[in-house]
Short mmCIF file of C-alpha atoms and ligand atoms in Angstrom, two decimals:
data_model
loop_
_atom_site.label_atom_id
_atom_site.label_comp_id
_atom_site.label_asym_id
_atom_site.label_seq_id
_atom_site.Cartn_x
_atom_site.Cartn_y
_atom_site.Cartn_z
CA MET A 18 15.86 -0.56 17.45
CA LYS A 19 15.26 3.22 16.10
CA LYS A 20 12.13 2.89 15.24
CA THR A 21 9.00 0.22 15.73
CA LEU A 22 6.43 0.39 11.80
CA LEU A 23 3.34 -1.59 11.95
CA ILE A 24 2.71 -3.35 8.32
CA THR A 25 -0.82 -4.78 8.16
CA GLY A 26 -1.10 -6.96 5.91
CA GLY A 27 2.42 -8.10 5.42
CA ALA A 28 1.62 -12.17 4.30
CA GLY A 29 -0.33 -10.53 1.13
CA PHE A 30 0.54 -9.93 -2.39
CA ILE A 31 2.52 -6.50 -2.19
CA GLY A 32 2.51 -6.37 1.30
CA SER A 33 4.96 -8.65 1.68
CA HIS A 34 7.22 -7.21 -1.09
CA VAL A 35 7.03 -4.04 0.95
CA VAL A 36 8.29 -6.12 4.46
CA ARG A 37 10.76 -7.90 3.05
CA ARG A 38 11.89 -4.47 1.53
CA PHE A 39 11.78 -2.99 5.05
CA VAL A 40 13.05 -5.39 6.75
CA THR A 41 16.45 -5.78 4.90
CA ARG A 42 16.99 -2.20 4.15
CA TYR A 43 16.10 -0.59 7.41
CA PRO A 44 17.72 -3.25 9.51
CA ASP A 45 17.39 -0.60 12.91
CA TYR A 46 14.28 -0.39 12.23
CA HIS A 47 11.83 -3.37 14.15
CA ILE A 48 8.90 -4.07 11.55
CA ILE A 49 5.72 -6.20 12.92
CA ASN A 50 4.20 -7.39 10.31
CA LEU A 51 0.45 -7.99 11.39
CA ASP A 52 -2.41 -10.18 8.79
CA LYS A 53 -5.27 -11.73 9.44
CA LEU A 54 -3.75 -14.38 6.94
CA THR A 55 -6.59 -14.88 4.83
CA TYR A 56 -6.99 -17.41 2.25
CA ALA A 57 -4.87 -13.90 0.29
CA GLY A 58 -2.42 -14.00 3.44
CA ASN A 59 0.91 -16.43 3.02
CA LEU A 60 3.82 -16.50 5.19
CA GLU A 61 5.48 -18.60 2.22
CA ASN A 62 5.76 -15.27 0.90
CA LEU A 63 7.90 -14.33 3.87
CA ILE A 64 10.21 -17.36 4.45
CA ASP A 65 13.97 -15.85 3.97
CA ILE A 66 13.27 -13.29 5.91
CA LYS A 67 10.96 -15.47 8.98
CA ASP A 68 13.86 -14.86 11.08
CA ALA A 69 15.36 -11.55 10.41
CA ALA A 70 16.19 -10.25 14.26
CA ASN A 71 14.52 -6.81 13.78
CA TYR A 72 10.85 -8.90 11.95
CA THR A 73 7.92 -9.85 14.25
CA PHE A 74 5.08 -11.39 12.64
CA ALA A 75 1.29 -11.50 14.80
CA LYS A 76 -1.40 -13.32 13.44
CA GLY A 77 -4.82 -10.56 14.07
CA ASP A 78 -7.74 -8.95 12.48
CA ILE A 79 -7.45 -5.24 12.10
CA CYS A 80 -10.50 -4.96 13.41
CA ASP A 81 -9.78 -6.36 16.93
CA ALA A 82 -9.62 -2.99 18.80
CA GLU A 83 -8.30 -4.68 21.68
CA LEU A 84 -5.33 -6.48 19.76
CA LEU A 85 -4.68 -3.20 18.41
CA GLN A 86 -3.93 -0.81 21.78
CA LYS A 87 -2.03 -4.38 23.06
CA LEU A 88 0.03 -4.24 20.10
CA PHE A 89 0.88 -0.25 20.99
CA GLY A 90 0.96 -0.25 24.25
CA LYS A 91 3.04 -3.68 23.90
CA HIS A 92 5.81 -1.51 21.08
CA ASN A 93 6.94 1.79 20.78
CA ILE A 94 4.52 1.98 16.72
CA THR A 95 5.65 5.44 15.70
CA GLY A 96 4.31 4.49 12.32
CA VAL A 97 2.09 2.79 10.08
CA VAL A 98 1.87 1.83 6.87
CA HIS A 99 -1.32 0.05 5.76
CA LEU A 100 -2.29 -2.58 3.06
CA ALA A 101 -4.64 -4.68 5.21
CA ALA A 102 -7.69 -5.08 2.91
CA GLU A 103 -10.04 -7.43 1.20
CA SER A 104 -8.87 -6.87 -2.61
CA HIS A 105 -10.26 -8.61 -5.64
CA VAL A 106 -13.59 -6.86 -7.20
CA ASP A 107 -15.28 -10.10 -8.45
CA ARG A 108 -14.91 -11.95 -4.72
CA SER A 109 -16.25 -8.15 -3.46
CA ILE A 110 -19.13 -7.88 -6.43
CA ALA A 111 -19.83 -11.83 -4.93
CA HIS A 112 -19.66 -11.35 -1.10
CA PRO A 113 -19.41 -7.76 -0.53
CA MET A 114 -19.52 -8.04 3.67
CA GLU A 115 -16.62 -8.85 4.63
CA PHE A 116 -14.76 -5.67 1.82
CA ILE A 117 -17.49 -3.09 4.28
CA ARG A 118 -16.34 -4.89 7.18
CA THR A 119 -12.09 -5.46 6.41
CA ASN A 120 -11.69 -1.82 4.40
CA ILE A 121 -14.14 0.34 6.54
CA MET A 122 -14.52 -1.03 9.61
CA GLY A 123 -11.07 -2.03 10.12
CA THR A 124 -9.14 1.37 8.13
CA VAL A 125 -11.31 2.66 11.04
CA THR A 126 -10.88 0.67 14.42
CA LEU A 127 -6.67 0.81 13.31
CA LEU A 128 -6.88 4.87 13.15
CA ASN A 129 -8.71 5.28 16.56
CA ALA A 130 -5.71 2.80 18.11
CA ALA A 131 -3.08 5.20 16.16
CA LYS A 132 -5.31 8.15 17.17
CA SER A 133 -5.80 6.75 21.16
CA ALA A 134 -1.37 5.51 21.35
CA TRP A 135 -0.20 8.90 19.96
CA ALA A 136 -2.42 10.51 22.55
CA ASN A 137 -2.03 14.19 20.43
CA ASP A 138 1.87 13.91 20.40
CA TYR A 139 1.88 13.15 16.70
CA SER A 140 5.72 14.37 16.54
CA ASP A 141 7.50 12.03 14.39
CA LYS A 142 4.35 9.57 13.58
CA ARG A 143 2.73 8.84 10.29
CA LEU A 144 0.35 6.72 9.42
CA TYR A 145 0.00 5.49 5.88
CA HIS A 146 -2.81 4.33 3.76
CA ILE A 147 -2.11 2.48 0.67
CA SER A 148 -4.60 3.06 -2.08
CA THR A 149 -6.28 1.41 -5.42
CA ASP A 150 -6.41 4.34 -8.19
CA GLU A 151 -10.31 2.53 -8.19
CA VAL A 152 -11.53 4.80 -5.67
CA TYR A 153 -11.37 7.60 -9.64
CA GLY A 154 -13.77 5.83 -11.59
CA ALA A 155 -13.36 4.62 -14.98
CA LEU A 156 -11.80 6.52 -17.75
CA GLY A 157 -12.68 7.01 -21.46
CA SER A 158 -10.36 6.18 -24.21
CA THR A 159 -8.23 9.06 -23.25
CA GLY A 160 -7.52 11.53 -20.10
CA PHE A 161 -5.53 10.02 -16.88
CA PHE A 162 -6.79 10.38 -13.24
CA THR A 163 -5.11 13.37 -10.81
CA GLU A 164 -4.20 13.35 -7.65
CA GLU A 165 -7.91 15.70 -7.87
CA THR A 166 -9.93 13.74 -9.98
CA ARG A 167 -13.55 13.30 -8.30
CA TYR A 168 -14.06 9.96 -5.96
CA ASN A 169 -16.40 7.82 -8.32
CA PRO A 170 -15.96 3.90 -7.50
CA HIS A 171 -18.08 1.56 -9.24
CA SER A 172 -17.58 -1.74 -7.52
CA PRO A 173 -18.14 -2.33 -3.79
CA TYR A 174 -14.60 -3.31 -3.44
CA SER A 175 -13.65 0.46 -5.43
CA ALA A 176 -16.47 2.02 -3.33
CA SER A 177 -14.89 0.54 0.57
CA LYS A 178 -11.32 1.28 -0.57
CA ALA A 179 -12.90 4.64 -1.54
CA SER A 180 -14.59 4.92 2.01
CA SER A 181 -11.37 4.27 4.20
CA ASP A 182 -10.04 6.72 1.97
CA HIS A 183 -11.90 9.41 3.35
CA LEU A 184 -12.23 8.77 6.17
CA VAL A 185 -8.28 8.68 6.39
CA ARG A 186 -8.27 11.90 5.15
CA ALA A 187 -11.62 12.59 8.39
CA TYR A 188 -9.13 11.74 10.78
CA HIS A 189 -6.12 13.83 9.28
CA ASP A 190 -8.47 17.02 8.66
CA THR A 191 -10.50 16.58 12.26
CA TYR A 192 -8.44 15.19 14.45
CA GLY A 193 -4.26 16.10 12.97
CA LEU A 194 -3.27 12.24 12.76
CA PRO A 195 -0.44 12.31 10.60
CA THR A 196 -1.56 10.53 7.85
CA VAL A 197 -0.77 10.20 3.58
CA ILE A 198 -2.47 8.12 1.27
CA SER A 199 -0.93 6.61 -2.01
CA ASN A 200 -3.50 5.34 -4.62
CA CYS A 201 -1.67 3.13 -7.41
CA SER A 202 -2.96 1.19 -10.50
CA ASN A 203 -3.01 -2.97 -10.99
CA ASN A 204 0.34 -3.95 -9.34
CA TYR A 205 2.34 -7.05 -11.11
CA GLY A 206 4.95 -9.53 -10.25
CA GLU A 207 6.14 -12.39 -7.65
CA ASN A 208 3.73 -14.01 -5.14
CA HIS A 209 0.50 -12.72 -6.81
CA PHE A 210 -2.74 -14.82 -6.14
CA PRO A 211 -3.88 -16.00 -8.96
CA GLU A 212 -7.19 -14.85 -8.94
CA LYS A 213 -5.80 -12.26 -10.93
CA LEU A 214 -5.90 -11.94 -14.45
CA ILE A 215 -1.91 -12.48 -14.53
CA PRO A 216 -0.61 -14.69 -12.39
CA LEU A 217 -4.26 -16.88 -13.27
CA ALA A 218 -3.94 -16.68 -17.11
CA ILE A 219 0.52 -17.94 -16.33
CA ASN A 220 -1.84 -20.42 -14.63
CA ASN A 221 -4.33 -21.96 -16.46
CA ILE A 222 -1.83 -21.92 -20.03
CA LYS A 223 0.93 -23.46 -17.87
CA ASN A 224 -1.78 -26.13 -16.87
CA GLY A 225 -3.73 -26.04 -21.28
CA LYS A 226 -6.18 -24.66 -19.16
CA PRO A 227 -9.31 -22.14 -21.01
CA ILE A 228 -7.57 -18.61 -19.83
CA PRO A 229 -11.02 -16.56 -19.24
CA VAL A 230 -11.52 -12.70 -20.98
CA TYR A 231 -13.90 -10.60 -19.45
CA GLY A 232 -16.12 -9.26 -22.32
CA LYS A 233 -14.38 -7.98 -25.67
CA GLY A 234 -10.43 -8.29 -24.00
CA GLU A 235 -10.57 -4.28 -24.24
CA ASN A 236 -10.48 -3.04 -21.16
CA VAL A 237 -7.07 -1.10 -20.11
CA ARG A 238 -5.16 -1.73 -17.68
CA ASP A 239 -1.68 0.46 -16.22
CA TRP A 240 0.25 -2.41 -15.00
CA LEU A 241 2.99 -1.85 -12.38
CA TYR A 242 5.48 -4.26 -11.36
CA VAL A 243 5.00 -4.61 -7.64
CA GLN A 244 8.77 -3.65 -6.86
CA ASP A 245 8.07 -0.69 -8.18
CA HIS A 246 5.26 0.03 -6.08
CA ALA A 247 7.49 -1.67 -2.90
CA ALA A 248 9.83 0.96 -3.96
CA ALA A 249 7.46 4.10 -4.16
CA ILE A 250 5.98 3.20 -0.82
CA ASP A 251 9.34 3.28 0.95
CA LEU A 252 9.68 6.57 -0.68
CA ILE A 253 6.16 8.79 0.19
CA PHE A 254 6.13 6.82 3.84
CA HIS A 255 9.88 8.99 4.73
CA LYS A 256 9.74 11.71 2.24
CA GLY A 257 5.73 12.45 1.34
CA LYS A 258 4.01 14.93 3.30
CA ILE A 259 1.73 14.23 5.76
CA GLY A 260 -1.98 15.11 4.75
CA GLU A 261 -1.46 14.72 0.86
CA THR A 262 -2.37 11.79 -1.70
CA TYR A 263 0.60 10.60 -4.33
CA ASN A 264 -0.49 8.80 -7.51
CA ILE A 265 1.71 6.06 -8.67
CA GLY A 266 0.92 4.50 -11.61
CA GLY A 267 3.31 2.36 -14.14
CA HIS A 268 2.39 4.72 -17.91
CA ASN A 269 2.08 1.37 -19.09
CA GLU A 270 -1.96 0.99 -19.90
CA TRP A 271 -3.11 -2.67 -22.19
CA ARG A 272 -5.87 -3.61 -23.54
CA ASN A 273 -6.71 -6.93 -21.46
CA ILE A 274 -7.15 -9.20 -24.56
CA ASP A 275 -2.96 -7.68 -25.81
CA LEU A 276 -1.60 -8.11 -22.56
CA ILE A 277 -3.17 -11.68 -23.00
CA LEU A 278 -1.89 -12.56 -26.51
CA LEU A 279 1.73 -10.97 -25.67
CA LEU A 280 1.79 -13.71 -22.21
CA CYS A 281 0.78 -16.56 -24.81
CA SER A 282 3.42 -15.12 -26.48
CA LEU A 283 5.90 -15.36 -23.55
CA MET A 284 4.87 -18.36 -22.17
CA ASP A 285 5.04 -19.93 -25.98
CA LYS A 286 8.59 -18.92 -25.78
CA LYS A 287 9.49 -20.11 -21.73
CA LEU A 288 7.35 -24.45 -22.32
CA GLY A 289 9.33 -24.03 -26.19
CA ARG A 290 6.12 -24.60 -28.01
CA PRO A 291 5.41 -23.12 -31.11
CA GLN A 292 4.72 -19.21 -31.21
CA GLY A 293 0.03 -19.04 -30.70
CA ARG A 294 -0.40 -22.56 -29.38
CA SER A 295 -1.21 -20.58 -25.65
CA ALA A 296 -3.66 -18.10 -27.48
CA GLU A 297 -5.65 -21.31 -28.79
CA GLN A 298 -6.49 -20.94 -25.02
CA ILE A 299 -8.52 -17.98 -25.08
CA THR A 300 -11.82 -17.96 -24.14
CA TYR A 301 -14.57 -15.16 -23.63
CA VAL A 302 -16.41 -15.28 -21.43
CA THR A 303 -19.60 -13.11 -19.62
CA ASP A 304 -18.17 -9.98 -18.22
CA ARG A 305 -17.89 -8.29 -15.33
CA ALA A 306 -21.06 -6.82 -13.35
CA GLY A 307 -20.30 -3.06 -13.68
CA HIS A 308 -16.51 -3.24 -15.45
CA ASP A 309 -14.22 -0.45 -15.49
CA LEU A 310 -13.05 0.59 -19.01
CA ARG A 311 -9.84 1.97 -18.21
CA TYR A 312 -7.76 2.74 -15.71
CA ALA A 313 -4.99 5.33 -16.48
CA ILE A 314 -2.72 6.80 -14.15
CA ASP A 315 -1.18 10.42 -13.74
CA ALA A 316 2.30 9.60 -11.57
CA SER A 317 3.68 13.50 -12.69
CA LYS A 318 3.02 15.10 -8.85
CA ILE A 319 5.36 11.69 -7.51
CA ALA A 320 7.99 11.72 -10.02
CA ARG A 321 8.23 15.82 -9.31
CA GLU A 322 8.53 16.00 -5.58
CA LEU A 323 9.96 12.98 -4.89
CA GLY A 324 11.45 11.95 -7.59
CA TRP A 325 10.41 8.37 -7.66
CA LYS A 326 9.75 5.95 -11.64
CA PRO A 327 9.68 2.63 -12.89
CA SER A 328 13.20 0.45 -13.40
CA VAL A 329 12.14 -1.46 -15.22
CA THR A 330 9.44 -1.63 -18.40
CA PHE A 331 7.01 -4.21 -18.93
CA GLU A 332 8.02 -6.61 -21.50
CA GLN A 333 11.19 -7.03 -18.48
CA GLY A 334 9.05 -7.37 -15.09
CA LEU A 335 6.59 -10.20 -17.40
CA GLU A 336 9.24 -12.14 -18.30
CA LYS A 337 10.33 -11.64 -14.35
CA THR A 338 7.62 -12.92 -13.01
CA VAL A 339 6.62 -15.38 -15.84
CA ASP A 340 10.48 -17.08 -14.70
CA TRP A 341 9.31 -16.66 -11.24
CA TYR A 342 6.33 -18.29 -11.61
CA LEU A 343 7.06 -21.52 -13.29
CA ALA A 344 10.63 -21.68 -10.76
CA ASN A 345 7.67 -21.54 -7.37
CA ASP A 346 5.60 -24.61 -8.80
CA GLU A 347 5.34 -25.43 -5.10
CA TRP A 348 4.47 -22.36 -4.41
CA LEU A 349 1.52 -21.93 -7.19
CA GLN A 350 0.29 -25.62 -5.80
CA HIS A 351 -0.40 -25.02 -2.06
CA VAL A 352 -2.20 -21.69 -3.32
CA VAL A 353 -4.59 -23.11 -6.02
CA SER A 354 -5.45 -26.90 -3.65
CA GLY A 355 -8.08 -27.06 -1.62
CA ASP A 356 -10.36 -23.48 -1.56
CA TYR A 357 -9.22 -22.62 -4.18
CA GLU A 358 -10.46 -25.11 -6.26
CA LYS A 359 -14.10 -24.83 -4.96
CA TYR A 360 -13.66 -20.53 -5.49
CA TYR A 361 -12.21 -21.62 -9.43
CA GLN A 362 -15.87 -23.46 -9.93
CA GLN A 363 -18.15 -21.38 -8.63
CA MET A 364 -16.49 -17.40 -10.67
CA TYR A 365 -15.62 -19.36 -13.49
CA ASP A 366 -17.74 -22.73 -14.24
CA GLY A 367 -20.72 -21.11 -16.55
CA ARG A 368 -19.97 -18.14 -16.96
P1 NAD B 423 -4.07 -9.60 -0.95
O1 NAD B 423 -5.18 -9.77 -1.26
O2 NAD B 423 -2.71 -10.14 -1.52
O3 NAD B 423 -2.87 -9.30 0.46
C1 NAD B 423 -3.98 -8.60 1.72
C2 NAD B 423 -3.48 -8.99 2.62
O4 NAD B 423 -4.67 -8.00 3.79
C3 NAD B 423 -4.18 -10.42 2.82
O5 NAD B 423 -2.04 -10.45 3.90
C4 NAD B 423 -4.83 -11.06 4.23
O6 NAD B 423 -4.70 -12.14 5.12
C5 NAD B 423 -4.77 -9.48 4.96
N1 NAD B 423 -5.82 -9.49 5.34
C6 NAD B 423 -7.46 -9.53 5.22
N2 NAD B 423 -7.98 -9.17 6.13
C7 NAD B 423 -7.03 -8.40 6.69
C8 NAD B 423 -8.19 -8.40 8.52
N3 NAD B 423 -9.26 -7.98 8.70
N4 NAD B 423 -7.17 -8.32 9.36
C9 NAD B 423 -5.86 -8.24 8.73
N5 NAD B 423 -4.84 -8.33 8.02
C10 NAD B 423 -6.16 -8.73 6.76
O7 NAD B 423 -3.63 -7.33 -1.41
P2 NAD B 423 -2.81 -6.86 -1.98
O8 NAD B 423 -3.32 -6.90 -3.30
O9 NAD B 423 -1.36 -6.79 -1.64
O10 NAD B 423 -3.63 -5.56 -1.66
C11 NAD B 423 -2.48 -4.78 -1.07
C12 NAD B 423 -3.47 -3.81 -0.66
O11 NAD B 423 -2.82 -2.67 -1.86
C13 NAD B 423 -4.66 -3.66 -0.24
O12 NAD B 423 -5.28 -2.64 0.02
C14 NAD B 423 -5.30 -2.91 -2.43
O13 NAD B 423 -6.82 -2.68 -1.78
C15 NAD B 423 -4.26 -2.30 -2.43
N6 NAD B 423 -4.12 -1.94 -3.75
C16 NAD B 423 -3.67 -3.46 -4.83
C17 NAD B 423 -3.69 -3.37 -5.82
C18 NAD B 423 -3.19 -4.31 -6.89
O14 NAD B 423 -2.99 -4.19 -7.91
N7 NAD B 423 -3.43 -5.76 -5.94
C19 NAD B 423 -3.18 -1.62 -5.95
C20 NAD B 423 -3.29 -1.08 -5.52
C21 NAD B 423 -3.73 -0.83 -4.62
O1 DAU B 424 -6.64 -0.61 -10.23
C1 DAU B 424 -6.15 -1.33 -9.06
C2 DAU B 424 -6.62 -2.87 -8.43
O2 DAU B 424 -6.08 -3.58 -10.09
C3 DAU B 424 -6.57 -3.26 -7.55
O3 DAU B 424 -7.03 -1.90 -6.24
C4 DAU B 424 -7.15 -4.52 -6.97
O4 DAU B 424 -7.10 -5.19 -6.07
C5 DAU B 424 -6.32 -5.31 -8.04
O5 DAU B 424 -7.25 -5.89 -8.14
C6 DAU B 424 -6.23 -4.52 -9.53
O6 DAU B 424 -7.90 -4.81 -10.29
P1 DAU B 424 -8.04 -5.59 -11.30
O7 DAU B 424 -9.90 -6.00 -11.26
O8 DAU B 424 -8.38 -4.17 -12.31
O9 DAU B 424 -7.91 -6.93 -11.73
P2 DAU B 424 -8.17 -7.99 -12.29
O10 DAU B 424 -6.69 -8.65 -11.91
O11 DAU B 424 -9.45 -8.94 -11.62
O12 DAU B 424 -8.20 -7.81 -13.43
C7 DAU B 424 -8.18 -6.89 -14.25
C8 DAU B 424 -8.60 -7.08 -15.40
O13 DAU B 424 -8.73 -7.99 -16.54
C9 DAU B 424 -10.07 -6.58 -15.87
O14 DAU B 424 -10.03 -5.94 -16.44
C10 DAU B 424 -11.01 -7.87 -15.17
C11 DAU B 424 -10.17 -8.95 -16.59
N1 DAU B 424 -9.94 -9.99 -16.21
C12 DAU B 424 -10.10 -10.34 -14.68
C13 DAU B 424 -9.81 -12.33 -14.58
C14 DAU B 424 -9.40 -12.74 -12.92
C15 DAU B 424 -10.27 -10.50 -16.88
O15 DAU B 424 -10.70 -10.96 -18.30
N2 DAU B 424 -10.42 -12.86 -16.88
C16 DAU B 424 -10.17 -12.66 -15.58
O16 DAU B 424 -9.87 -13.77 -15.17
#
């Protein structure tokens, strides 16, 4: 095998698409997937590639310095793609400390492990940190986030991601660690945990449950199909410039309520219901605290410098997503049992 890469958080939503892409496209890479398997990590996401000759799963925590040292010591890891994180804004509002631990302490523990294993020999090495557009804060009704936009995070989640981005840049500037960062907009697609808007709405529509829309549904997100994000990650890992930041987004802004209406109409078609039936399930609920009004990414740098652009329209991506959820009811049933019920009650009852 030519190189060994460590991918963190590879059992999660985006991570599983990245792991699959790297394992199948690069048979001469050895891919090690390090994941703690929190509620969001699910090895069922990777069932199709679990026995691939170039794939190893390691269960563990990115905050565990000893484990990281062992992994770097045992394998000649030359590249890291770092996705492991606590990722849900609502959970960060209810319980911020796990976000501080994993997103900040975990990232700095990983930076230390790479720095010490690579011992200043940085040739052909690279640590790629995956981040979010939420670090930039919120936009009004116009404008876009560029790579130069000042950081202005509002939730414990986005503040913890902003902090991890700063640490990654600090290790580059101070120690010369070869790092690269990307900040992406909202992803959607297969294997998305149903605490996030799109899969939660698909699940509730299917089961005749209320579709909770926060506030007036006027908040705007810029949606990108997860496999297009994985393709951008592949490109940046191989061709992105060390020390640089790349914004990734779909140029695909939707007000939450318009997105939900589109999804309801698609679900009516797929479930053979009369048009308008699923939309009757829409329920306006108490807004998220500190709810950012609008995110929108200017992705012109990655388009110009690396030639990346999304491969599917939102309508195509959403249809693929809905078809996947309807065909993978077993996956959905496994993730919405047990702890999910408790989470749902705490988050939504009386909202
Ligand atoms: P996710 O919550 O689906 O998955 C996170 C994964 O990390 C899980 O497999 C979990 O088990 C693992 N993990 C959590 N804590 C860990 C720890 N301490 N040690 C090891 N593994 C741990 O998240 P996602 O939506 O796939 O997001 C992946 C990354 O992409 C995150 O860094 C997130 O901030 C970033 N991001 C997400 C989006 C999005 O729309 N989902 C957009 C932009 C950026
Ligand atoms: O922008 C990138 C970010 O996108 C990522 O960094 C995060 O990890 C990811 O979770 C996502 O954050 P959001 O908060 O934007 O995603 P979420 O799916 O939770 O919410 C999308 C929008 O829908 C947001 O405006 C809140 C609203 N919403 C969400 C839920 C779960 C509802 O109206 N009802 C809901 O039940």
